[in-house]
Amino acid sequence: MRCLLLLAAFTLSTGLAGAAEIRLGSLSLDWPAGYTLKSTQSPFELAGPGGIKALVTVMRPKPGATATAESLAGLQASVEGLLATSAAQAGRVVLPLGTQSLPDGTRLQFIGSERSGLFQRSFLLQYALLSRSGALALVTFEGSGEAVAEHDSLLGLFSTTQWVSSDGSPAEQAAFTERVASLLRAQLGEAAVHVTEPLTLKVGGTQANLDRVNAFCRANAAGCDAELARYVSAVVDMQKNAALPPTRTALRAVVRPTAFADGAAGSLGGRSNFIRRPLVDGLVALVMLDSPRSARLVSEADAQALGLSVDDTYAEALAQLRGQLSPMAKAARPVVAGQVGALEGDFYESGRVLLHDDWASLARAQKGVLVVALPAKNLLLYGADDSPAGLQALRLQARDLAKRSPAPLTELLLRWTPEGWQALR
């Protein structure tokens, strides 16, 4: 099977201390100290210690191509032949062709050869990285010295291989899932984290869904590492805080899609009834137990532990939310048709819509027209134009912000009325 490949783009940024993190399209590597970028033209050239020259070419499958077991095996065989031929032409093969699997599922192939002169010995080391999606990176090192010794010093470079952007294929999703699982296992232990299916993990007794963080990484390769670190920290904190007794001051009300609430309940196999209230079709109010770095859903059992009824627990969560947010009169200024106001804050900012009566004065100031968008958990947009054109403009702006957010919420628009919110689809 013939594979068509396209060159990927590349950027360079500062990485770990003493190393440089090089991103080449969907590929990220942490390079050893002493390497500097010399050329941004393909193949990309880097200069290393002692005059070593490195060349890197990253290729990706043609858009729409599907990585099958057959196509990957064929590509791997072709690469093996290319490496063996190049090594033989470069000198005496001293490092036989080898293959190993990297932590993220990437296949690493390597081979090394040497050529001896009157006064020195030179080497050529070749590496090929084949991802589960069919993306391929070819990396070569040339310099003076022994191939085997240089190979031993370079292997650590490939242990950090990360294909941080994906095409959404099952293979890429599986690799991403295993990557997150490895990060969590490093903090929670091997036995605490299990892969149940692509983009779904079982962490302790709960389910961790990776759909949103995966979507963020696909669209924002440069911010993927930081967002994964935040996600892992939140999951770890949630696990550590799961056994802590709830307190009234930690209660918070949040708004979430109904599908999220249904999935959370299903992840526990019906063992826990989370407190929820309907908002509009497609959105519900939930109660969270807040902590400095994470939050977890509050169940009816938690309410019982607090000595409260379910209704009183929800009322307390609304009160605590209102106390945390700045007053509406101070936070939101009236707008006119053609303008859009924004309220941006923390994880709980979108929960303002649960404080329905707090919006009344703003609605009056806007002559009774108040439409709200909730593109992200920490962001609300509001306008004073409910014409078809005005609604479409607000919807498009909210959709664009949701795509760029690591915590998107909903594309629904809500219209304020004295009796409650109305969903606008």
GROMACS .gro file of C-alpha atoms in nm:
model
  425
    1MET     CA    1   0.000   0.000   0.000
    2ARG     CA    2   0.141   0.336  -0.106
    3CYS     CA    3   0.151   0.608   0.163
    4LEU     CA    4   0.144   0.977   0.065
    5LEU     CA    5   0.320   1.197   0.318
    6LEU     CA    6   0.325   1.573   0.379
    7LEU     CA    7   0.588   1.774   0.567
    8ALA     CA    8   0.467   1.901   0.903
    9ALA     CA    9   0.524   2.246   1.046
   10PHE     CA   10   0.760   2.312   1.332
   11THR     CA   11   0.825   2.548   1.624
   12LEU     CA   12   1.097   2.573   1.889
   13SER     CA   13   1.038   2.668   2.250
   14THR     CA   14   1.227   2.654   2.576
   15GLY     CA   15   1.184   2.318   2.747
   16LEU     CA   16   1.324   2.152   3.056
   17ALA     CA   17   1.631   2.295   3.227
   18GLY     CA   18   1.937   2.209   3.020
   19ALA     CA   19   1.727   2.089   2.725
   20ALA     CA   20   1.524   2.226   2.437
   21GLU     CA   21   1.172   2.111   2.363
   22ILE     CA   22   1.128   2.092   1.988
   23ARG     CA   23   0.780   2.068   1.842
   24LEU     CA   24   0.754   1.954   1.483
   25GLY     CA   25   0.386   1.962   1.400
   26SER     CA   26   0.238   1.688   1.611
   27LEU     CA   27   0.574   1.566   1.749
   28SER     CA   28   0.739   1.687   2.069
   29LEU     CA   29   1.086   1.584   2.190
   30ASP     CA   30   1.299   1.708   2.481
   31TRP     CA   31   1.651   1.733   2.339
   32PRO     CA   32   1.975   1.689   2.536
   33ALA     CA   33   2.163   1.997   2.648
   34GLY     CA   34   2.389   2.164   2.394
   35TYR     CA   35   2.173   2.139   2.082
   36THR     CA   36   2.085   2.456   1.891
   37LEU     CA   37   1.863   2.513   1.589
   38LYS     CA   38   2.052   2.597   1.269
   39SER     CA   39   1.788   2.578   0.996
   40THR     CA   40   1.411   2.583   0.977
   41GLN     CA   41   1.406   2.443   0.623
   42SER     CA   42   1.327   2.076   0.581
   43PRO     CA   43   1.512   1.869   0.681
   44PHE     CA   44   1.551   2.076   0.997
   45GLU     CA   45   1.913   2.103   1.109
   46LEU     CA   46   2.046   2.121   1.464
   47ALA     CA   47   2.404   2.146   1.588
   48GLY     CA   48   2.509   1.948   1.892
   49PRO     CA   49   2.811   1.916   2.121
   50GLY     CA   50   3.142   1.830   1.956
   51GLY     CA   51   3.023   1.924   1.610
   52ILE     CA   52   2.739   1.668   1.591
   53LYS     CA   53   2.485   1.750   1.320
   54ALA     CA   54   2.124   1.638   1.355
   55LEU     CA   55   1.864   1.640   1.078
   56VAL     CA   56   1.492   1.595   1.148
   57THR     CA   57   1.207   1.541   0.904
   58VAL     CA   58   0.849   1.489   1.023
   59MET     CA   59   0.584   1.356   0.787
   60ARG     CA   60   0.216   1.291   0.839
   61PRO     CA   61  -0.039   1.085   0.648
   62LYS     CA   62  -0.236   1.244   0.370
   63PRO     CA   63  -0.553   1.408   0.513
   64GLY     CA   64  -0.832   1.155   0.531
   65ALA     CA   65  -0.598   0.854   0.527
   66THR     CA   66  -0.675   0.578   0.777
   67ALA     CA   67  -0.394   0.408   0.968
   68THR     CA   68  -0.465   0.034   0.960
   69ALA     CA   69  -0.252  -0.249   1.098
   70GLU     CA   70  -0.169  -0.345   0.741
   71SER     CA   71  -0.063   0.005   0.634
   72LEU     CA   72   0.146   0.059   0.948
   73ALA     CA   73   0.322  -0.276   0.901
   74GLY     CA   74   0.393  -0.188   0.538
   75LEU     CA   75   0.531   0.153   0.630
   76GLN     CA   76   0.746   0.003   0.905
   77ALA     CA   77   0.893  -0.251   0.660
   78SER     CA   78   0.967   0.024   0.407
   79VAL     CA   79   1.142   0.232   0.671
   80GLU     CA   80   1.349  -0.066   0.784
   81GLY     CA   81   1.470  -0.114   0.427
   82LEU     CA   82   1.554   0.255   0.394
   83LEU     CA   83   1.751   0.259   0.721
   84ALA     CA   84   1.945  -0.059   0.637
   85THR     CA   85   2.041   0.065   0.290
   86SER     CA   86   2.151   0.407   0.414
   87ALA     CA   87   2.354   0.255   0.699
   88ALA     CA   88   2.539   0.017   0.465
   89GLN     CA   89   2.625   0.299   0.228
   90ALA     CA   90   2.755   0.514   0.514
   91GLY     CA   91   3.010   0.261   0.641
   92ARG     CA   92   3.033  -0.050   0.858
   93VAL     CA   93   2.715  -0.130   1.049
   94VAL     CA   94   2.810  -0.152   1.417
   95LEU     CA   95   2.463  -0.105   1.570
   96PRO     CA   96   2.227  -0.361   1.417
   97LEU     CA   97   1.879  -0.262   1.313
   98GLY     CA   98   1.660  -0.260   1.623
   99THR     CA   99   1.299  -0.184   1.712
  100GLN     CA  100   1.131  -0.098   2.039
  101SER     CA  101   0.797   0.033   2.158
  102LEU     CA  102   0.790   0.370   2.336
  103PRO     CA  103   0.557   0.456   2.627
  104ASP     CA  104   0.302   0.632   2.405
  105GLY     CA  105   0.282   0.341   2.159
  106THR     CA  106   0.522   0.488   1.903
  107ARG     CA  107   0.750   0.238   1.728
  108LEU     CA  108   1.118   0.336   1.736
  109GLN     CA  109   1.356   0.189   1.478
  110PHE     CA  110   1.730   0.257   1.483
  111ILE     CA  111   2.059   0.157   1.322
  112GLY     CA  112   2.417   0.286   1.339
  113SER     CA  113   2.725   0.271   1.120
  114GLU     CA  114   3.086   0.394   1.139
  115ARG     CA  115   3.362   0.492   0.902
  116SER     CA  116   3.727   0.500   1.011
  117GLY     CA  117   3.985   0.747   0.880
  118LEU     CA  118   4.351   0.811   0.948
  119PHE     CA  119   4.293   1.020   1.255
  120GLN     CA  120   3.930   0.979   1.360
  121ARG     CA  121   3.621   0.767   1.349
  122SER     CA  122   3.288   0.909   1.230
  123PHE     CA  123   2.938   0.774   1.282
  124LEU     CA  124   2.590   0.792   1.137
  125LEU     CA  125   2.294   0.712   1.362
  126GLN     CA  126   1.947   0.686   1.211
  127TYR     CA  127   1.614   0.676   1.396
  128ALA     CA  128   1.258   0.644   1.274
  129LEU     CA  129   0.954   0.719   1.491
  130LEU     CA  130   0.627   0.574   1.362
  131SER     CA  131   0.315   0.683   1.552
  132ARG     CA  132  -0.006   0.483   1.576
  133SER     CA  133  -0.171   0.732   1.340
  134GLY     CA  134   0.088   0.681   1.066
  135ALA     CA  135   0.283   1.001   1.134
  136LEU     CA  136   0.654   0.943   1.078
  137ALA     CA  137   0.969   1.122   1.197
  138LEU     CA  138   1.318   1.051   1.059
  139VAL     CA  139   1.608   1.167   1.277
  140THR     CA  140   1.978   1.132   1.191
  141PHE     CA  141   2.293   1.218   1.385
  142GLU     CA  142   2.639   1.255   1.225
  143GLY     CA  143   2.963   1.329   1.400
  144SER     CA  144   3.299   1.207   1.524
  145GLY     CA  145   3.314   0.921   1.771
  146GLU     CA  146   3.169   0.577   1.831
  147ALA     CA  147   2.816   0.503   1.713
  148VAL     CA  148   2.721   0.270   1.998
  149ALA     CA  149   2.836   0.513   2.268
  150GLU     CA  150   2.645   0.802   2.106
  151HIS     CA  151   2.339   0.583   2.067
  152ASP     CA  152   2.341   0.503   2.439
  153SER     CA  153   2.355   0.874   2.523
  154LEU     CA  154   2.069   0.962   2.286
  155LEU     CA  155   1.811   0.700   2.376
  156GLY     CA  156   1.669   0.920   2.652
  157LEU     CA  157   1.565   1.169   2.386
  158PHE     CA  158   1.302   0.929   2.253
  159SER     CA  159   1.159   0.830   2.590
  160THR     CA  160   0.985   1.171   2.592
  161THR     CA  161   0.824   1.127   2.250
  162GLN     CA  162   0.480   1.288   2.243
  163TRP     CA  163   0.253   1.316   1.943
  164VAL     CA  164   0.063   1.600   2.106
  165SER     CA  165  -0.185   1.662   1.827
  166SER     CA  166  -0.410   1.400   1.672
  167ASP     CA  167  -0.641   1.349   1.381
  168GLY     CA  168  -0.910   1.193   1.598
  169SER     CA  169  -0.841   0.839   1.478
  170PRO     CA  170  -0.895   0.549   1.722
  171ALA     CA  171  -0.521   0.485   1.724
  172GLU     CA  172  -0.442   0.844   1.820
  173GLN     CA  173  -0.712   0.842   2.087
  174ALA     CA  174  -0.570   0.521   2.232
  175ALA     CA  175  -0.221   0.671   2.242
  176PHE     CA  176  -0.349   0.987   2.409
  177THR     CA  177  -0.542   0.782   2.665
  178GLU     CA  178  -0.235   0.578   2.752
  179ARG     CA  179  -0.032   0.897   2.787
  180VAL     CA  180  -0.276   1.043   3.041
  181ALA     CA  181  -0.299   0.708   3.220
  182SER     CA  182   0.080   0.703   3.257
  183LEU     CA  183   0.081   1.053   3.406
  184LEU     CA  184  -0.186   0.954   3.657
  185ARG     CA  185  -0.020   0.624   3.745
  186ALA     CA  186   0.300   0.810   3.828
  187GLN     CA  187   0.112   0.987   4.110
  188LEU     CA  188  -0.161   0.741   4.208
  189GLY     CA  189   0.008   0.407   4.144
  190GLU     CA  190  -0.038   0.141   3.877
  191ALA     CA  191  -0.334  -0.030   4.044
  192ALA     CA  192  -0.542   0.289   4.072
  193VAL     CA  193  -0.568   0.371   3.701
  194HIS     CA  194  -0.717   0.149   3.430
  195VAL     CA  195  -0.792   0.216   3.063
  196THR     CA  196  -1.150   0.107   2.995
  197GLU     CA  197  -1.169   0.235   2.636
  198PRO     CA  198  -1.014   0.514   2.427
  199LEU     CA  199  -1.056   0.849   2.607
  200THR     CA  200  -1.201   0.681   2.915
  201LEU     CA  201  -1.017   0.585   3.234
  202LYS     CA  202  -1.126   0.428   3.558
  203VAL     CA  203  -0.949   0.609   3.841
  204GLY     CA  204  -1.020   0.449   4.175
  205GLY     CA  205  -1.395   0.413   4.188
  206THR     CA  206  -1.476   0.689   3.939
  207GLN     CA  207  -1.463   0.739   3.565
  208ALA     CA  208  -1.236   1.000   3.405
  209ASN     CA  209  -1.347   1.118   3.061
  210LEU     CA  210  -1.074   1.261   2.837
  211ASP     CA  211  -1.288   1.385   2.549
  212ARG     CA  212  -1.256   1.754   2.627
  213VAL     CA  213  -0.888   1.761   2.718
  214ASN     CA  214  -0.816   1.556   2.404
  215ALA     CA  215  -1.012   1.801   2.190
  216PHE     CA  216  -0.819   2.089   2.347
  217CYS     CA  217  -0.484   1.923   2.274
  218ARG     CA  218  -0.581   1.855   1.913
  219ALA     CA  219  -0.663   2.222   1.860
  220ASN     CA  220  -0.390   2.372   2.084
  221ALA     CA  221  -0.070   2.170   2.059
  222ALA     CA  222   0.139   2.442   2.222
  223GLY     CA  223  -0.080   2.448   2.533
  224CYS     CA  224  -0.138   2.073   2.561
  225ASP     CA  225   0.133   1.994   2.816
  226ALA     CA  226   0.018   2.267   3.055
  227GLU     CA  227  -0.347   2.168   3.022
  228LEU     CA  228  -0.265   1.800   3.083
  229ALA     CA  229  -0.070   1.897   3.393
  230ARG     CA  230  -0.375   2.088   3.521
  231TYR     CA  231  -0.606   1.800   3.438
  232VAL     CA  232  -0.388   1.541   3.610
  233SER     CA  233  -0.352   1.763   3.918
  234ALA     CA  234  -0.729   1.804   3.938
  235VAL     CA  235  -0.792   1.429   3.910
  236VAL     CA  236  -0.527   1.350   4.168
  237ASP     CA  237  -0.667   1.610   4.408
  238MET     CA  238  -1.018   1.479   4.353
  239GLN     CA  239  -0.906   1.128   4.445
  240LYS     CA  240  -0.730   1.251   4.757
  241ASN     CA  241  -1.027   1.463   4.860
  242ALA     CA  242  -1.292   1.201   4.784
  243ALA     CA  243  -1.275   1.059   5.134
  244LEU     CA  244  -1.279   1.397   5.309
  245PRO     CA  245  -1.604   1.484   5.491
  246PRO     CA  246  -1.807   1.760   5.320
  247THR     CA  247  -1.851   2.103   5.477
  248ARG     CA  248  -2.124   2.358   5.414
  249THR     CA  249  -1.883   2.637   5.321
  250ALA     CA  250  -1.734   2.420   5.045
  251LEU     CA  251  -2.066   2.373   4.864
  252ARG     CA  252  -2.103   2.539   4.523
  253ALA     CA  253  -2.375   2.524   4.259
  254VAL     CA  254  -2.268   2.480   3.895
  255VAL     CA  255  -2.442   2.451   3.559
  256ARG     CA  256  -2.350   2.158   3.335
  257PRO     CA  257  -2.488   1.981   3.026
  258THR     CA  258  -2.742   1.712   3.105
  259ALA     CA  259  -2.522   1.459   2.925
  260PHE     CA  260  -2.239   1.534   3.168
  261ALA     CA  261  -2.465   1.473   3.467
  262ASP     CA  262  -2.597   1.148   3.318
  263GLY     CA  263  -2.244   1.028   3.245
  264ALA     CA  264  -2.123   1.110   3.595
  265ALA     CA  265  -2.409   0.915   3.749
  266GLY     CA  266  -2.347   0.621   3.517
  267SER     CA  267  -1.975   0.613   3.598
  268LEU     CA  268  -2.058   0.507   3.953
  269GLY     CA  269  -2.293   0.233   3.842
  270GLY     CA  270  -2.589   0.387   4.022
  271ARG     CA  271  -2.416   0.373   4.360
  272SER     CA  272  -2.458   0.747   4.416
  273ASN     CA  273  -2.742   0.992   4.347
  274PHE     CA  274  -2.587   1.330   4.270
  275ILE     CA  275  -2.793   1.634   4.361
  276ARG     CA  276  -2.930   1.795   4.045
  277ARG     CA  277  -3.196   2.043   3.940
  278PRO     CA  278  -3.320   2.111   3.585
  279LEU     CA  279  -3.236   2.450   3.435
  280VAL     CA  280  -3.350   2.427   3.071
  281ASP     CA  281  -3.367   2.140   2.825
  282GLY     CA  282  -3.005   2.026   2.792
  283LEU     CA  283  -2.868   2.195   3.105
  284VAL     CA  284  -2.890   2.108   3.474
  285ALA     CA  285  -2.772   2.251   3.803
  286LEU     CA  286  -2.537   2.034   4.011
  287VAL     CA  287  -2.375   2.076   4.350
  288MET     CA  288  -1.998   2.060   4.385
  289LEU     CA  289  -1.774   2.028   4.687
  290ASP     CA  290  -1.501   2.286   4.630
  291SER     CA  291  -1.133   2.252   4.723
  292PRO     CA  292  -0.833   2.471   4.632
  293ARG     CA  293  -0.740   2.272   4.320
  294SER     CA  294  -1.037   2.051   4.235
  295ALA     CA  295  -1.405   1.989   4.290
  296ARG     CA  296  -1.627   1.683   4.312
  297LEU     CA  297  -1.998   1.626   4.277
  298VAL     CA  298  -2.210   1.617   4.591
  299SER     CA  299  -2.445   1.325   4.645
  300GLU     CA  300  -2.752   1.275   4.859
  301ALA     CA  301  -2.528   1.078   5.096
  302ASP     CA  302  -2.309   1.388   5.134
  303ALA     CA  303  -2.619   1.592   5.220
  304GLN     CA  304  -2.707   1.339   5.485
  305ALA     CA  305  -2.355   1.363   5.627
  306LEU     CA  306  -2.401   1.739   5.651
  307GLY     CA  307  -2.728   1.695   5.835
  308LEU     CA  308  -2.917   1.872   5.555
  309SER     CA  309  -3.203   1.781   5.327
  310VAL     CA  310  -3.135   1.771   4.955
  311ASP     CA  311  -3.326   2.098   4.906
  312ASP     CA  312  -3.135   2.268   5.186
  313THR     CA  313  -2.805   2.146   5.044
  314TYR     CA  314  -2.886   2.297   4.704
  315ALA     CA  315  -2.999   2.623   4.868
  316GLU     CA  316  -2.673   2.639   5.065
  317ALA     CA  317  -2.473   2.577   4.745
  318LEU     CA  318  -2.649   2.872   4.578
  319ALA     CA  319  -2.579   3.091   4.880
  320GLN     CA  320  -2.211   3.000   4.882
  321LEU     CA  321  -2.191   3.063   4.507
  322ARG     CA  322  -2.349   3.406   4.545
  323GLY     CA  323  -2.103   3.489   4.823
  324GLN     CA  324  -1.806   3.392   4.606
  325LEU     CA  325  -1.905   3.590   4.296
  326SER     CA  326  -1.891   3.966   4.273
  327PRO     CA  327  -2.239   4.127   4.275
  328MET     CA  328  -2.411   4.153   3.937
  329ALA     CA  329  -2.462   4.526   3.976
  330LYS     CA  330  -2.085   4.567   3.998
  331ALA     CA  331  -1.979   4.298   3.750
  332ALA     CA  332  -2.216   4.357   3.454
  333ARG     CA  333  -2.285   4.687   3.280
  334PRO     CA  334  -2.587   4.718   3.048
  335VAL     CA  335  -2.523   4.691   2.674
  336VAL     CA  336  -2.721   4.794   2.367
  337ALA     CA  337  -2.799   4.602   2.050
  338GLY     CA  338  -2.475   4.531   1.863
  339GLN     CA  339  -2.267   4.513   2.181
  340VAL     CA  340  -2.168   4.204   2.379
  341GLY     CA  341  -2.078   4.206   2.746
  342ALA     CA  342  -1.853   3.946   2.908
  343LEU     CA  343  -1.822   3.810   3.261
  344GLU     CA  344  -1.503   3.615   3.309
  345GLY     CA  345  -1.384   3.458   3.631
  346ASP     CA  346  -1.309   3.118   3.776
  347PHE     CA  347  -1.455   2.769   3.746
  348TYR     CA  348  -1.789   2.887   3.891
  349GLU     CA  349  -1.854   3.199   3.682
  350SER     CA  350  -2.102   3.024   3.449
  351GLY     CA  351  -2.307   2.933   3.758
  352ARG     CA  352  -2.436   3.292   3.768
  353VAL     CA  353  -2.729   3.181   3.553
  354LEU     CA  354  -2.850   2.974   3.849
  355LEU     CA  355  -2.895   3.302   4.041
  356HIS     CA  356  -3.188   3.396   3.819
  357ASP     CA  357  -3.321   3.691   4.021
  358ASP     CA  358  -2.978   3.858   4.028
  359TRP     CA  359  -3.015   3.928   3.653
  360ALA     CA  360  -3.344   4.119   3.683
  361SER     CA  361  -3.194   4.467   3.713
  362LEU     CA  362  -2.967   4.411   3.412
  363ALA     CA  363  -3.264   4.289   3.206
  364ARG     CA  364  -3.463   4.602   3.300
  365ALA     CA  365  -3.170   4.825   3.205
  366GLN     CA  366  -3.161   4.655   2.865
  367LYS     CA  367  -3.535   4.720   2.808
  368GLY     CA  368  -3.623   4.363   2.895
  369VAL     CA  369  -3.392   4.199   2.636
  370LEU     CA  370  -3.119   3.982   2.789
  371VAL     CA  371  -2.961   3.685   2.610
  372VAL     CA  372  -2.675   3.490   2.766
  373ALA     CA  373  -2.421   3.251   2.614
  374LEU     CA  374  -2.214   3.002   2.817
  375PRO     CA  375  -1.917   2.908   2.597
  376ALA     CA  376  -1.697   2.801   2.890
  377LYS     CA  377  -1.721   2.724   3.259
  378ASN     CA  378  -1.539   3.045   3.346
  379LEU     CA  379  -1.705   3.273   3.093
  380LEU     CA  380  -2.046   3.424   3.011
  381LEU     CA  381  -2.141   3.651   2.725
  382TYR     CA  382  -2.458   3.860   2.728
  383GLY     CA  383  -2.632   4.083   2.479
  384ALA     CA  384  -2.942   4.295   2.425
  385ASP     CA  385  -3.032   4.186   2.071
  386ASP     CA  386  -3.274   3.896   2.023
  387SER     CA  387  -3.320   3.946   1.649
  388PRO     CA  388  -3.218   3.650   1.428
  389ALA     CA  389  -2.904   3.836   1.318
  390GLY     CA  390  -2.817   3.936   1.674
  391LEU     CA  391  -2.863   3.583   1.807
  392GLN     CA  392  -2.652   3.437   1.527
  393ALA     CA  393  -2.370   3.684   1.592
  394LEU     CA  394  -2.368   3.597   1.963
  395ARG     CA  395  -2.384   3.226   1.887
  396LEU     CA  396  -2.087   3.242   1.647
  397GLN     CA  397  -1.877   3.441   1.893
  398ALA     CA  398  -1.956   3.196   2.172
  399ARG     CA  399  -1.877   2.898   1.948
  400ASP     CA  400  -1.537   3.042   1.859
  401LEU     CA  401  -1.452   3.099   2.226
  402ALA     CA  402  -1.566   2.747   2.317
  403LYS     CA  403  -1.334   2.594   2.058
  404ARG     CA  404  -1.036   2.775   2.211
  405SER     CA  405  -1.122   2.697   2.571
  406PRO     CA  406  -0.992   2.395   2.769
  407ALA     CA  407  -1.326   2.392   2.955
  408PRO     CA  408  -1.606   2.445   2.698
  409LEU     CA  409  -1.959   2.430   2.832
  410THR     CA  410  -2.249   2.465   2.587
  411GLU     CA  411  -2.356   2.627   2.260
  412LEU     CA  412  -2.705   2.699   2.394
  413LEU     CA  413  -2.822   3.056   2.426
  414LEU     CA  414  -3.048   3.147   2.720
  415ARG     CA  415  -3.307   3.424   2.720
  416TRP     CA  416  -3.397   3.577   3.058
  417THR     CA  417  -3.765   3.608   3.148
  418PRO     CA  418  -3.918   3.693   3.487
  419GLU     CA  419  -4.035   3.332   3.516
  420GLY     CA  420  -3.700   3.171   3.434
  421TRP     CA  421  -3.451   3.108   3.153
  422GLN     CA  422  -3.558   2.994   2.806
  423ALA     CA  423  -3.328   2.790   2.583
  424LEU     CA  424  -3.270   2.930   2.231
  425ARG     CA  425  -3.140   2.673   1.984
   0.00000   0.00000   0.00000
